Coordinates of C-alpha atoms in Angstrom, one line a residue:
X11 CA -7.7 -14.6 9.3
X12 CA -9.9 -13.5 6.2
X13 CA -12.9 -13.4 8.0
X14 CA -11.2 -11.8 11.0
X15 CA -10.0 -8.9 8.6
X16 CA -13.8 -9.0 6.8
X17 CA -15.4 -8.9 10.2
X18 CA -12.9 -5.5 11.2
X19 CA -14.0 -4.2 7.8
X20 CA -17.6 -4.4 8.2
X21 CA -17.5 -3.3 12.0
X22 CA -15.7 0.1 11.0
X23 CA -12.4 -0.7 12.3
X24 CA -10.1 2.2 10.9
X25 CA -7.3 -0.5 11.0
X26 CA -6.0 -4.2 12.0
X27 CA -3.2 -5.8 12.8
X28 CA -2.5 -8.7 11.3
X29 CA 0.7 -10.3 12.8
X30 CA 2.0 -14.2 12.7
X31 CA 5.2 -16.1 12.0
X32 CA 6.6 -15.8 8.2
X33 CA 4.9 -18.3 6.6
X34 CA 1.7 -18.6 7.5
X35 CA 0.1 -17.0 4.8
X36 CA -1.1 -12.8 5.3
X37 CA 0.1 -11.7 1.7
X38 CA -2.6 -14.9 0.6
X39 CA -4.8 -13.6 3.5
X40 CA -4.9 -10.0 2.4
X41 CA -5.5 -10.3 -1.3
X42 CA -8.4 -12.6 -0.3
X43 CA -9.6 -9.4 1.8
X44 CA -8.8 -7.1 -0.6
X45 CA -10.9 -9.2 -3.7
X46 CA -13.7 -9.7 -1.5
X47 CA -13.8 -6.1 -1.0
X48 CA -14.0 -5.5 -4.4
X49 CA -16.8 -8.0 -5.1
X50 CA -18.8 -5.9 -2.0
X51 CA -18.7 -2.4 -4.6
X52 CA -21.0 -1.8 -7.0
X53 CA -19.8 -1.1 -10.0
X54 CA -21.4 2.0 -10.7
X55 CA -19.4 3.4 -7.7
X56 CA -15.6 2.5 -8.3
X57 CA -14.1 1.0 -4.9
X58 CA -11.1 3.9 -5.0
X59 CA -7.3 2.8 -5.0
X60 CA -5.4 0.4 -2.4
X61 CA -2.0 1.2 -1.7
X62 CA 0.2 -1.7 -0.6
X63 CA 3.3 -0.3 1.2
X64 CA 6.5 -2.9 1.3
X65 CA 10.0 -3.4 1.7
X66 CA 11.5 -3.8 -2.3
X67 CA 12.2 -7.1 -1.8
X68 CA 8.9 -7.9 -1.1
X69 CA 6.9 -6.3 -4.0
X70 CA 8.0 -9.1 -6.2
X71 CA 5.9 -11.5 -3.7
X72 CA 3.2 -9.2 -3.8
X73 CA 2.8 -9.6 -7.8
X74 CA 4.0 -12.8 -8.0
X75 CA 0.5 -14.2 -5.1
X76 CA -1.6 -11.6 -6.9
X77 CA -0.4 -13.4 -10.3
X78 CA -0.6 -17.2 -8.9
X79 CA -3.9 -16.9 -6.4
X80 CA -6.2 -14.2 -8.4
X81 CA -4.9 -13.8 -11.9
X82 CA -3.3 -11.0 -13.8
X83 CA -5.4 -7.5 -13.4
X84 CA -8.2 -8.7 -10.8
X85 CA -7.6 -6.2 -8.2
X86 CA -8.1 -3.7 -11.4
X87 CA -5.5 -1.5 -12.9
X88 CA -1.9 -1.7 -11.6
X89 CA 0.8 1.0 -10.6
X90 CA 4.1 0.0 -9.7
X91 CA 5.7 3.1 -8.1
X92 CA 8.8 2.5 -7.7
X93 CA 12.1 2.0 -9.9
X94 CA 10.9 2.2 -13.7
X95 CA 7.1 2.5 -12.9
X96 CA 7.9 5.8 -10.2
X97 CA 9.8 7.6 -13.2
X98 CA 6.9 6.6 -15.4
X99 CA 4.9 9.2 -13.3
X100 CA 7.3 11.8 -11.8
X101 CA 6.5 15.5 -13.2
X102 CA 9.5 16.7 -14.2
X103 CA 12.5 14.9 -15.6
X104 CA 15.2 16.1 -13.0
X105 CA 16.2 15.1 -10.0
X106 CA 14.6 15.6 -6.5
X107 CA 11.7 14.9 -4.6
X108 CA 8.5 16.1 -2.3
X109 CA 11.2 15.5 0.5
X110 CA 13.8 17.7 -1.1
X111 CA 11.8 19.9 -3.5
X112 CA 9.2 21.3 -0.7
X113 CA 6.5 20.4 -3.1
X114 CA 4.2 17.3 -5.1
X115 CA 6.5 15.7 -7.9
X116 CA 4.7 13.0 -8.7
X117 CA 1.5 12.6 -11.2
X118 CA -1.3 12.8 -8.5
X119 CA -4.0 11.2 -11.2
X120 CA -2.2 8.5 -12.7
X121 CA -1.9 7.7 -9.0
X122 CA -6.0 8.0 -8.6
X123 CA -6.6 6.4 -11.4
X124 CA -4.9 3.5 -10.4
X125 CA -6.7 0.4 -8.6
X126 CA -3.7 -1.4 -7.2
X127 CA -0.8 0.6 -5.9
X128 CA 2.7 -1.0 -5.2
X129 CA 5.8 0.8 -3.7
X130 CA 8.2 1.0 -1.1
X131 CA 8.8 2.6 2.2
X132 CA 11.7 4.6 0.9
X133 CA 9.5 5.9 -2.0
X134 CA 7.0 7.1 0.3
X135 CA 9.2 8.7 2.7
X136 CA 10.1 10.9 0.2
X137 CA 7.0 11.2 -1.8
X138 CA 4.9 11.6 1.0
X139 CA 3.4 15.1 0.1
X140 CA 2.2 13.7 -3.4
X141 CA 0.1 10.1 -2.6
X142 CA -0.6 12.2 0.7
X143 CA -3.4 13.8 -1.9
X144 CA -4.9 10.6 -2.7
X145 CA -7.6 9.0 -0.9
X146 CA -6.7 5.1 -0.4
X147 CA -9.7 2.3 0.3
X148 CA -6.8 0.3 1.7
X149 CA -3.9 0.9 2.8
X150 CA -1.1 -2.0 3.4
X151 CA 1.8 -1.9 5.6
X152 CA 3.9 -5.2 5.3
X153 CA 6.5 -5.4 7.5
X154 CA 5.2 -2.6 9.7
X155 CA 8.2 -3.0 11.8
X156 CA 9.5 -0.7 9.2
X157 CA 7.4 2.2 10.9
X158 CA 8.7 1.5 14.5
X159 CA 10.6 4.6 15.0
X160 CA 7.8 7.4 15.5
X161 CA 10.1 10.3 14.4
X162 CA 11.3 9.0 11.5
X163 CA 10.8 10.4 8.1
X164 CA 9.6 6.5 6.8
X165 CA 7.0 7.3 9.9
X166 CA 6.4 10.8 8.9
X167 CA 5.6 9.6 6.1
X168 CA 2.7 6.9 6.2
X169 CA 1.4 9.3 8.9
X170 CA 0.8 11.5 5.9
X171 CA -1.5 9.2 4.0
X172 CA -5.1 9.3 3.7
X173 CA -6.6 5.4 4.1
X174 CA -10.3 4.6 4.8
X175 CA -9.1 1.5 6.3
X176 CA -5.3 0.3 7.2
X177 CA -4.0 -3.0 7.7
X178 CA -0.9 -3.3 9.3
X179 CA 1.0 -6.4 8.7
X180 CA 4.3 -8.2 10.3
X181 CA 5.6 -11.6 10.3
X182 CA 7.9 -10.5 13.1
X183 CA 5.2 -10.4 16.3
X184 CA 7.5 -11.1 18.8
X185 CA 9.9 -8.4 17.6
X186 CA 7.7 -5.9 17.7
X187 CA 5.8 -6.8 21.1

């Protein structure tokens, strides 16, 4: 699977699916991807950020592989946008969103400056117009199933986003045939 998703990398593939049975290991599988891809930039040119996209009760698998298989901070820098870590970098202090406001509300830059971005679909349905202005490496989908209805906002949404290169990932295959 690694080399599968290296091989779709280095080809020019704008995006892959990877989809098995739960269990089978494409959280372990990605982050493999995503450190090689780090190793392949140089470091005088910064690889840009990666944006993993999840259901909420996901993102605690997603930090607790990244933690156990690569170590604390390897990816780079992390942002957690959602719960605390979204309000950590909303512009104003009042309520409302892009969705509702018309308009960015979040801090574009810390967003930028991150390596490693984690949040949910909800959160990018209805902050779609501010990591809309960031330019992702990677983008992640995990449990892409998420995205099946094609006028949904949670589509709308990840439609919005700017990703050199997408992966796309469910553990439901069959489901989503």
């Amino acid at each position: 699977g690694i080399a599968w998703l290296q091989a779709g990398y280095l080809a020019g593939a704008p995006s892959l699916l990877l989809a098995d049975d739960m269990g089978l290991g494409k959280t372990y599988q990605v982050l493999a991807f995503l450190s090689w891809l780090r190793e392949q930039t140089s470091p005088i040119r910064r690889l840009g950020p990666v944006l993993i996209v999840a259901p909420k009760t996901l993102l605690g698998n997603w930090r607790d592989e990244l933690n156990q298989h690569l170590g604390a901070n390897v990816l780079g820098q992390e942002l957690h946008a959602y719960e605390r870590g979204l309000r950590e970098i909303k512009l104003h202090a009042g309520g409302g969103n892009d969705t509702t406001l018309h308009r960015q509300t979040l801090d574009v830059d810390s967003i930028k400056e991150a390596d490693l971005v984690l949040t949910t679909y909800e959160t990018l349905r209805d902050y779609h117009l501010s990591f809309g202005k960031v330019r992702f490496a990677v983008i992640v989908y995990d449990e892409v199933q998420k995205l099946k209805n094609p006028t949904s906002l949670m589509n709308r949404g990840a439609k919005a986003q700017q990703g050199d290169f997408t992966l796309l990932l469910t553990g439901t295959p069959i489901e989503n045939s």
